[in-house]
PDB file of C-alpha atoms in Angstrom:
ATOM      1  CA  MET A   8     -31.704  -9.074  -5.640  1.00 71.00           C
ATOM      2  CA  ASN A   9     -30.741 -12.683  -7.040  1.00 84.00           C
ATOM      3  CA  SER A  10     -27.340 -13.335  -7.798  1.00 87.00           C
ATOM      4  CA  THR A  11     -28.160 -15.846  -9.735  1.00 88.00           C
ATOM      5  CA  ARG A  12     -30.165 -13.670 -12.256  1.00 91.00           C
ATOM      6  CA  LEU A  13     -27.589 -10.787 -11.871  1.00 91.00           C
ATOM      7  CA  PHE A  14     -24.719 -13.410 -13.414  1.00 89.00           C
ATOM      8  CA  VAL A  15     -27.222 -15.010 -16.310  1.00 92.00           C
ATOM      9  CA  LEU A  16     -28.412 -11.835 -17.145  1.00 94.00           C
ATOM     10  CA  GLY A  17     -24.930 -10.350 -16.960  1.00 92.00           C
ATOM     11  CA  ALA A  18     -23.427 -12.932 -18.831  1.00 91.00           C
ATOM     12  CA  LEU A  19     -25.805 -12.548 -21.514  1.00 94.00           C
ATOM     13  CA  ALA A  20     -25.305  -9.048 -21.899  1.00 95.00           C
ATOM     14  CA  ARG A  21     -21.666  -9.324 -21.979  1.00 91.00           C
ATOM     15  CA  GLY A  22     -21.207 -12.178 -24.225  1.00 91.00           C
ATOM     16  CA  GLY A  23     -24.284 -11.947 -25.951  1.00 94.00           C
ATOM     17  CA  PRO A  24     -26.620 -15.329 -26.550  1.00 95.00           C
ATOM     18  CA  MET A  25     -25.474 -18.814 -24.950  1.00 92.00           C
ATOM     19  CA  HIS A  26     -26.331 -22.099 -23.986  1.00 89.00           C
ATOM     20  CA  GLY A  27     -26.558 -23.180 -20.510  1.00 88.00           C
ATOM     21  CA  HIS A  28     -23.669 -25.124 -20.852  1.00 87.00           C
ATOM     22  CA  GLN A  29     -21.360 -22.104 -21.734  1.00 88.00           C
ATOM     23  CA  ILE A  30     -23.212 -19.566 -19.195  1.00 88.00           C
ATOM     24  CA  ARG A  31     -22.063 -22.317 -16.643  1.00 87.00           C
ATOM     25  CA  ARG A  32     -19.053 -22.622 -18.061  1.00 86.00           C
ATOM     26  CA  ALA A  33     -18.377 -18.767 -17.785  1.00 83.00           C
ATOM     27  CA  ALA A  34     -19.915 -18.898 -14.305  1.00 81.00           C
ATOM     28  CA  GLN A  35     -17.114 -22.036 -13.370  1.00 78.00           C
ATOM     29  CA  VAL A  36     -14.057 -20.021 -15.677  1.00 76.00           C
ATOM     30  CA  ASP A  37     -14.656 -17.070 -13.381  1.00 73.00           C
ATOM     31  CA  ARG A  38     -14.894 -18.963  -9.990  1.00 71.00           C
ATOM     32  CA  THR A  39     -18.671 -17.574  -9.240  1.00 75.00           C
ATOM     33  CA  GLU A  40     -18.851 -19.314  -5.824  1.00 71.00           C
ATOM     34  CA  LEU A  41     -15.484 -17.994  -4.365  1.00 68.00           C
ATOM     35  CA  TRP A  42     -16.929 -14.580  -4.592  1.00 70.00           C
ATOM     36  CA  SER A  43     -20.727 -14.496  -4.713  1.00 79.00           C
ATOM     37  CA  ASP A  44     -23.493 -17.214  -3.952  1.00 76.00           C
ATOM     38  CA  VAL A  45     -24.125 -18.141  -7.248  1.00 81.00           C
ATOM     39  CA  LYS A  46     -23.784 -21.845  -7.625  1.00 80.00           C
ATOM     40  CA  PRO A  47     -22.820 -23.293 -11.273  1.00 75.00           C
ATOM     41  CA  GLY A  48     -25.024 -26.437 -11.030  1.00 78.00           C
ATOM     42  CA  SER A  49     -28.310 -23.525 -10.131  1.00 82.00           C
ATOM     43  CA  LEU A  50     -27.608 -21.785 -13.478  1.00 84.00           C
ATOM     44  CA  TYR A  51     -29.719 -24.240 -15.807  1.00 87.00           C
ATOM     45  CA  GLY A  52     -33.213 -24.003 -13.388  1.00 89.00           C
ATOM     46  CA  ALA A  53     -32.676 -20.455 -13.496  1.00 90.00           C
ATOM     47  CA  LEU A  54     -33.057 -20.027 -16.873  1.00 92.00           C
ATOM     48  CA  HIS A  55     -35.888 -22.079 -17.538  1.00 92.00           C
ATOM     49  CA  ARG A  56     -37.294 -20.288 -14.717  1.00 94.00           C
ATOM     50  CA  MET A  57     -36.187 -16.762 -16.686  1.00 94.00           C
ATOM     51  CA  GLN A  58     -37.466 -18.053 -20.422  1.00 95.00           C
ATOM     52  CA  VAL A  59     -41.063 -18.478 -18.786  1.00 95.00           C
ATOM     53  CA  GLU A  60     -40.589 -15.320 -17.134  1.00 96.00           C
ATOM     54  CA  GLY A  61     -39.643 -13.488 -20.150  1.00 96.00           C
ATOM     55  CA  VAL A  62     -36.893 -12.031 -19.394  1.00 96.00           C
ATOM     56  CA  ILE A  63     -33.762 -14.229 -21.691  1.00 96.00           C
ATOM     57  CA  GLU A  64     -35.570 -15.794 -24.728  1.00 95.00           C
ATOM     58  CA  ALA A  65     -34.923 -18.807 -26.654  1.00 93.00           C
ATOM     59  CA  VAL A  66     -33.575 -18.040 -30.384  1.00 93.00           C
ATOM     60  CA  ARG A  67     -32.477 -21.226 -31.801  1.00 92.00           C
ATOM     61  CA  THR A  68     -31.067 -24.846 -31.046  1.00 90.00           C
ATOM     62  CA  GLU A  69     -27.932 -26.201 -31.838  1.00 86.00           C
ATOM     63  CA  GLN A  70     -26.515 -29.463 -32.136  1.00 85.00           C
ATOM     64  CA  GLU A  71     -22.838 -30.478 -32.596  1.00 85.00           C
ATOM     65  CA  GLY A  72     -22.457 -34.016 -33.517  1.00 86.00           C
ATOM     66  CA  ASN A  73     -23.424 -36.544 -31.461  1.00 89.00           C
ATOM     67  CA  ARG A  74     -23.700 -34.294 -28.587  1.00 85.00           C
ATOM     68  CA  PRO A  75     -27.650 -32.884 -26.781  1.00 85.00           C
ATOM     69  CA  ALA A  76     -29.556 -30.280 -28.753  1.00 86.00           C
ATOM     70  CA  ARG A  77     -28.705 -26.790 -26.611  1.00 89.00           C
ATOM     71  CA  THR A  78     -30.925 -23.997 -26.126  1.00 91.00           C
ATOM     72  CA  ILE A  79     -29.632 -20.380 -27.554  1.00 93.00           C
ATOM     73  CA  TYR A  80     -30.606 -17.951 -24.451  1.00 94.00           C
ATOM     74  CA  ALA A  81     -30.998 -14.092 -25.548  1.00 96.00           C
ATOM     75  CA  LEU A  82     -31.576 -11.279 -23.177  1.00 95.00           C
ATOM     76  CA  THR A  83     -34.829  -9.906 -23.649  1.00 96.00           C
ATOM     77  CA  SER A  84     -36.062  -6.009 -22.999  1.00 96.00           C
ATOM     78  CA  ALA A  85     -37.547  -6.802 -19.613  1.00 96.00           C
ATOM     79  CA  GLY A  86     -34.116  -9.064 -19.066  1.00 95.00           C
ATOM     80  CA  ALA A  87     -32.245  -5.735 -19.748  1.00 96.00           C
ATOM     81  CA  ALA A  88     -34.060  -3.608 -17.216  1.00 96.00           C
ATOM     82  CA  GLU A  89     -33.757  -6.437 -15.047  1.00 95.00           C
ATOM     83  CA  LEU A  90     -30.454  -6.522 -15.190  1.00 95.00           C
ATOM     84  CA  ILE A  91     -30.171  -2.951 -14.444  1.00 96.00           C
ATOM     85  CA  ASP A  92     -32.330  -3.191 -11.668  1.00 95.00           C
ATOM     86  CA  HIS A  93     -30.793  -6.248  -9.744  1.00 93.00           C
ATOM     87  CA  ARG A  94     -27.138  -4.037 -10.599  1.00 93.00           C
ATOM     88  CA  ASP A  95     -28.229  -0.908  -9.486  1.00 95.00           C
ATOM     89  CA  GLU A  96     -29.702  -2.608  -6.410  1.00 94.00           C
ATOM     90  CA  ALA A  97     -26.935  -4.559  -5.178  1.00 91.00           C
ATOM     91  CA  LEU A  98     -24.640  -1.548  -5.988  1.00 91.00           C
ATOM     92  CA  ARG A  99     -26.982   0.461  -3.304  1.00 93.00           C
ATOM     93  CA  ASP A 100     -27.374  -2.303  -0.826  1.00 90.00           C
ATOM     94  CA  THR A 101     -25.290  -1.760   2.543  1.00 88.00           C
ATOM     95  CA  LYS A 102     -27.258  -4.506   4.829  1.00 86.00           C
ATOM     96  CA  LEU A 103     -24.722  -6.258   6.633  1.00 84.00           C
ATOM     97  CA  ARG A 104     -25.341 -10.299   6.369  1.00 84.00           C
ATOM     98  CA  HIS A 105     -26.218 -12.066   9.730  1.00 87.00           C
ATOM     99  CA  ASP A 106     -23.260 -14.693  11.118  1.00 89.00           C
ATOM    100  CA  PRO A 107     -24.648 -17.903  12.257  1.00 91.00           C
ATOM    101  CA  VAL A 108     -21.264 -17.043  14.772  1.00 93.00           C
ATOM    102  CA  ASP A 109     -22.857 -14.345  16.653  1.00 92.00           C
ATOM    103  CA  LEU A 110     -26.462 -16.263  17.602  1.00 90.00           C
ATOM    104  CA  ALA A 111     -24.458 -19.338  18.607  1.00 92.00           C
ATOM    105  CA  LEU A 112     -21.836 -17.507  20.761  1.00 92.00           C
ATOM    106  CA  GLN A 113     -25.277 -16.203  22.331  1.00 89.00           C
ATOM    107  CA  ASN A 114     -25.710 -20.233  23.156  1.00 88.00           C
ATOM    108  CA  VAL A 115     -22.955 -21.375  24.639  1.00 89.00           C
ATOM    109  CA  ILE A 116     -23.583 -21.815  28.066  1.00 86.00           C
ATOM    110  CA  ASP A 117     -22.725 -25.834  28.156  1.00 88.00           C
ATOM    111  CA  LEU A 118     -19.493 -25.031  27.036  1.00 90.00           C
ATOM    112  CA  GLY A 119     -16.129 -24.243  29.163  1.00 90.00           C
ATOM    113  CA  GLU A 120     -13.512 -21.525  28.144  1.00 93.00           C
ATOM    114  CA  ASP A 121     -11.283 -24.429  26.763  1.00 95.00           C
ATOM    115  CA  ALA A 122     -13.637 -25.730  24.320  1.00 95.00           C
ATOM    116  CA  LEU A 123     -14.885 -22.796  23.350  1.00 96.00           C
ATOM    117  CA  ARG A 124     -11.460 -21.132  22.471  1.00 96.00           C
ATOM    118  CA  ALA A 125     -10.727 -24.557  20.590  1.00 97.00           C
ATOM    119  CA  ILE A 126     -13.416 -23.859  18.456  1.00 97.00           C
ATOM    120  CA  ILE A 127     -12.604 -20.419  17.904  1.00 97.00           C
ATOM    121  CA  VAL A 128      -9.135 -21.226  17.579  1.00 97.00           C
ATOM    122  CA  ALA A 129     -10.197 -23.545  14.968  1.00 97.00           C
ATOM    123  CA  ARG A 130     -12.236 -21.783  12.967  1.00 97.00           C
ATOM    124  CA  ARG A 131      -9.401 -18.551  13.282  1.00 98.00           C
ATOM    125  CA  LYS A 132      -6.796 -21.547  11.476  1.00 98.00           C
ATOM    126  CA  ALA A 133     -10.022 -22.201   8.442  1.00 97.00           C
ATOM    127  CA  LEU A 134     -10.158 -18.481   7.677  1.00 97.00           C
ATOM    128  CA  ALA A 135      -6.480 -18.163   7.434  1.00 98.00           C
ATOM    129  CA  GLU A 136      -6.533 -20.582   5.272  1.00 97.00           C
ATOM    130  CA  GLN A 137      -9.146 -19.546   3.042  1.00 94.00           C
ATOM    131  CA  LEU A 138      -6.768 -16.099   3.374  1.00 96.00           C
ATOM    132  CA  ASP A 139      -3.666 -17.721   2.372  1.00 97.00           C
ATOM    133  CA  SER A 140      -5.685 -19.700  -0.805  1.00 93.00           C
ATOM    134  CA  TRP A 141      -7.595 -16.166  -1.955  1.00 90.00           C
ATOM    135  CA  LEU A 142      -3.882 -14.311  -2.270  1.00 94.00           C
ATOM    136  CA  ALA A 143      -2.621 -17.614  -3.833  1.00 92.00           C
ATOM    137  CA  LEU A 144      -5.661 -17.634  -5.995  1.00 87.00           C
ATOM    138  CA  ARG A 145      -5.268 -13.618  -6.382  1.00 88.00           C
ATOM    139  CA  GLU A 146      -1.585 -14.310  -7.705  1.00 91.00           C
ATOM    140  CA  LEU A 147      -2.218 -17.058 -10.200  1.00 88.00           C
ATOM    141  CA  ALA A 148      -5.229 -14.751 -11.491  1.00 84.00           C
ATOM    142  CA  ALA A 149      -3.293 -11.785 -11.878  1.00 87.00           C
ATOM    143  CA  PRO A 150      -2.072 -12.373 -15.749  1.00 87.00           C
ATOM    144  CA  HIS A 151      -5.624 -12.675 -16.305  1.00 82.00           C
ATOM    145  CA  ILE A 152      -7.268  -9.459 -13.695  1.00 81.00           C
ATOM    146  CA  ARG A 153      -8.820  -6.448 -15.636  1.00 81.00           C
ATOM    147  CA  GLY A 154     -10.415  -3.190 -14.447  1.00 83.00           C
ATOM    148  CA  LEU A 155     -12.514  -3.979 -12.184  1.00 85.00           C
ATOM    149  CA  GLU A 156     -11.510  -7.491 -10.844  1.00 83.00           C
ATOM    150  CA  TRP A 157      -8.763  -6.651  -8.476  1.00 89.00           C
ATOM    151  CA  THR A 158     -11.444  -4.637  -6.308  1.00 91.00           C
ATOM    152  CA  THR A 159     -12.823  -8.159  -6.061  1.00 86.00           C
ATOM    153  CA  PHE A 160     -10.420  -9.925  -4.878  1.00 88.00           C
ATOM    154  CA  ARG A 161      -9.506  -6.995  -2.840  1.00 93.00           C
ATOM    155  CA  HIS A 162     -12.660  -6.990  -1.366  1.00 93.00           C
ATOM    156  CA  THR A 163     -12.777 -10.250  -0.267  1.00 91.00           C
ATOM    157  CA  GLU A 164      -8.774 -10.393   0.866  1.00 95.00           C
ATOM    158  CA  LEU A 165     -10.213  -7.338   3.306  1.00 96.00           C
ATOM    159  CA  ARG A 166     -13.160  -9.065   5.029  1.00 94.00           C
ATOM    160  CA  LEU A 167     -11.049 -11.947   5.564  1.00 96.00           C
ATOM    161  CA  ARG A 168      -8.386 -10.155   7.476  1.00 98.00           C
ATOM    162  CA  THR A 169     -11.197  -8.392   9.390  1.00 97.00           C
ATOM    163  CA  GLU A 170     -12.801 -11.970  10.240  1.00 96.00           C
ATOM    164  CA  LEU A 171      -9.294 -12.705  11.777  1.00 98.00           C
ATOM    165  CA  ALA A 172      -9.150  -9.769  13.601  1.00 98.00           C
ATOM    166  CA  TRP A 173     -12.557  -9.951  15.021  1.00 97.00           C
ATOM    167  CA  HIS A 174     -11.067 -13.646  16.546  1.00 97.00           C
ATOM    168  CA  ASP A 175      -7.519 -12.357  17.522  1.00 98.00           C
ATOM    169  CA  GLU A 176     -10.067 -10.365  19.528  1.00 97.00           C
ATOM    170  CA  LEU A 177     -12.496 -12.562  21.055  1.00 97.00           C
ATOM    171  CA  LEU A 178      -9.646 -14.971  21.683  1.00 97.00           C
ATOM    172  CA  ASP A 179      -8.061 -12.387  23.571  1.00 97.00           C
ATOM    173  CA  GLN A 180     -11.491 -11.545  25.529  1.00 96.00           C
ATOM    174  CA  LEU A 181     -12.217 -14.466  25.855  1.00 95.00           C
ATOM    175  CA  PRO A 182     -11.437 -15.300  29.879  1.00 94.00           C
ATOM    176  CA  LYS A 183     -12.976 -11.833  30.790  1.00 93.00           C
ATOM    177  CA  LEU A 184     -15.988 -13.011  28.011  1.00 92.00           C
ATOM    178  CA  MET A 185     -16.633 -16.476  30.053  1.00 91.00           C
ATOM    179  CA  ALA A 186     -16.044 -15.046  33.245  1.00 89.00           C
ATOM    180  CA  ASN A 187     -19.499 -12.475  33.052  1.00 84.00           C
ATOM    181  CA  GLN A 188     -21.174 -15.602  31.010  1.00 79.00           C
ATOM    182  CA  PRO A 189     -24.388 -17.146  32.862  1.00 72.00           C
ATOM    183  CA  THR A 190     -24.358 -20.091  34.206  1.00 68.00           C
ATOM    184  CA  SER A 191     -27.780 -21.821  33.554  1.00 63.00           C
ATOM    185  CA  MET A 192     -30.762 -21.422  31.031  1.00 56.00           C
ATOM    186  CA  THR A 193     -33.367 -20.463  33.233  1.00 56.00           C
ATOM    187  CA  THR A 194     -36.492 -22.166  31.498  1.00 50.00           C
ATOM    188  CA  SER A 195     -40.402 -21.706  32.308  1.00 49.00           C
TER     189      SER A 195
END
């Protein structure tokens, strides 16, 4: 499942034919980078690839005043089918993504407890700031949030709260965990 493709196909399905700037603007307005891995800057390349693949088609070119000509894209029947496939796959996918911090924690042999604690405290502080920022954004967006958009905000809030709880647990158990840590790496 490709999030950028899902976003583009969904935007065209909901909004009808659009040019790249309109799709990019929709991603910026929706703040997709906050709740997905869609980057507004990657949309133009995706549009070109998707057109070559036949999931979207150029229906016309428009030019307003001195602005550059803009290609208007529409969903094809193949694109509508791909949208359903990507959407359904994303809704069914329950795979947890690996967090690099877990691997990093397996390689802290050269860090003392105080150094590791400082890093974990800084991570926790950054996550708490993300949560505060997310809650403020939700409050600001509240008059404009409709339907299932509420669940997106809530999902991110709960994920951040869970991360904070995990960091608190790690910090609480750190002395015991570090006492059981090997003191050197073996090489062969």
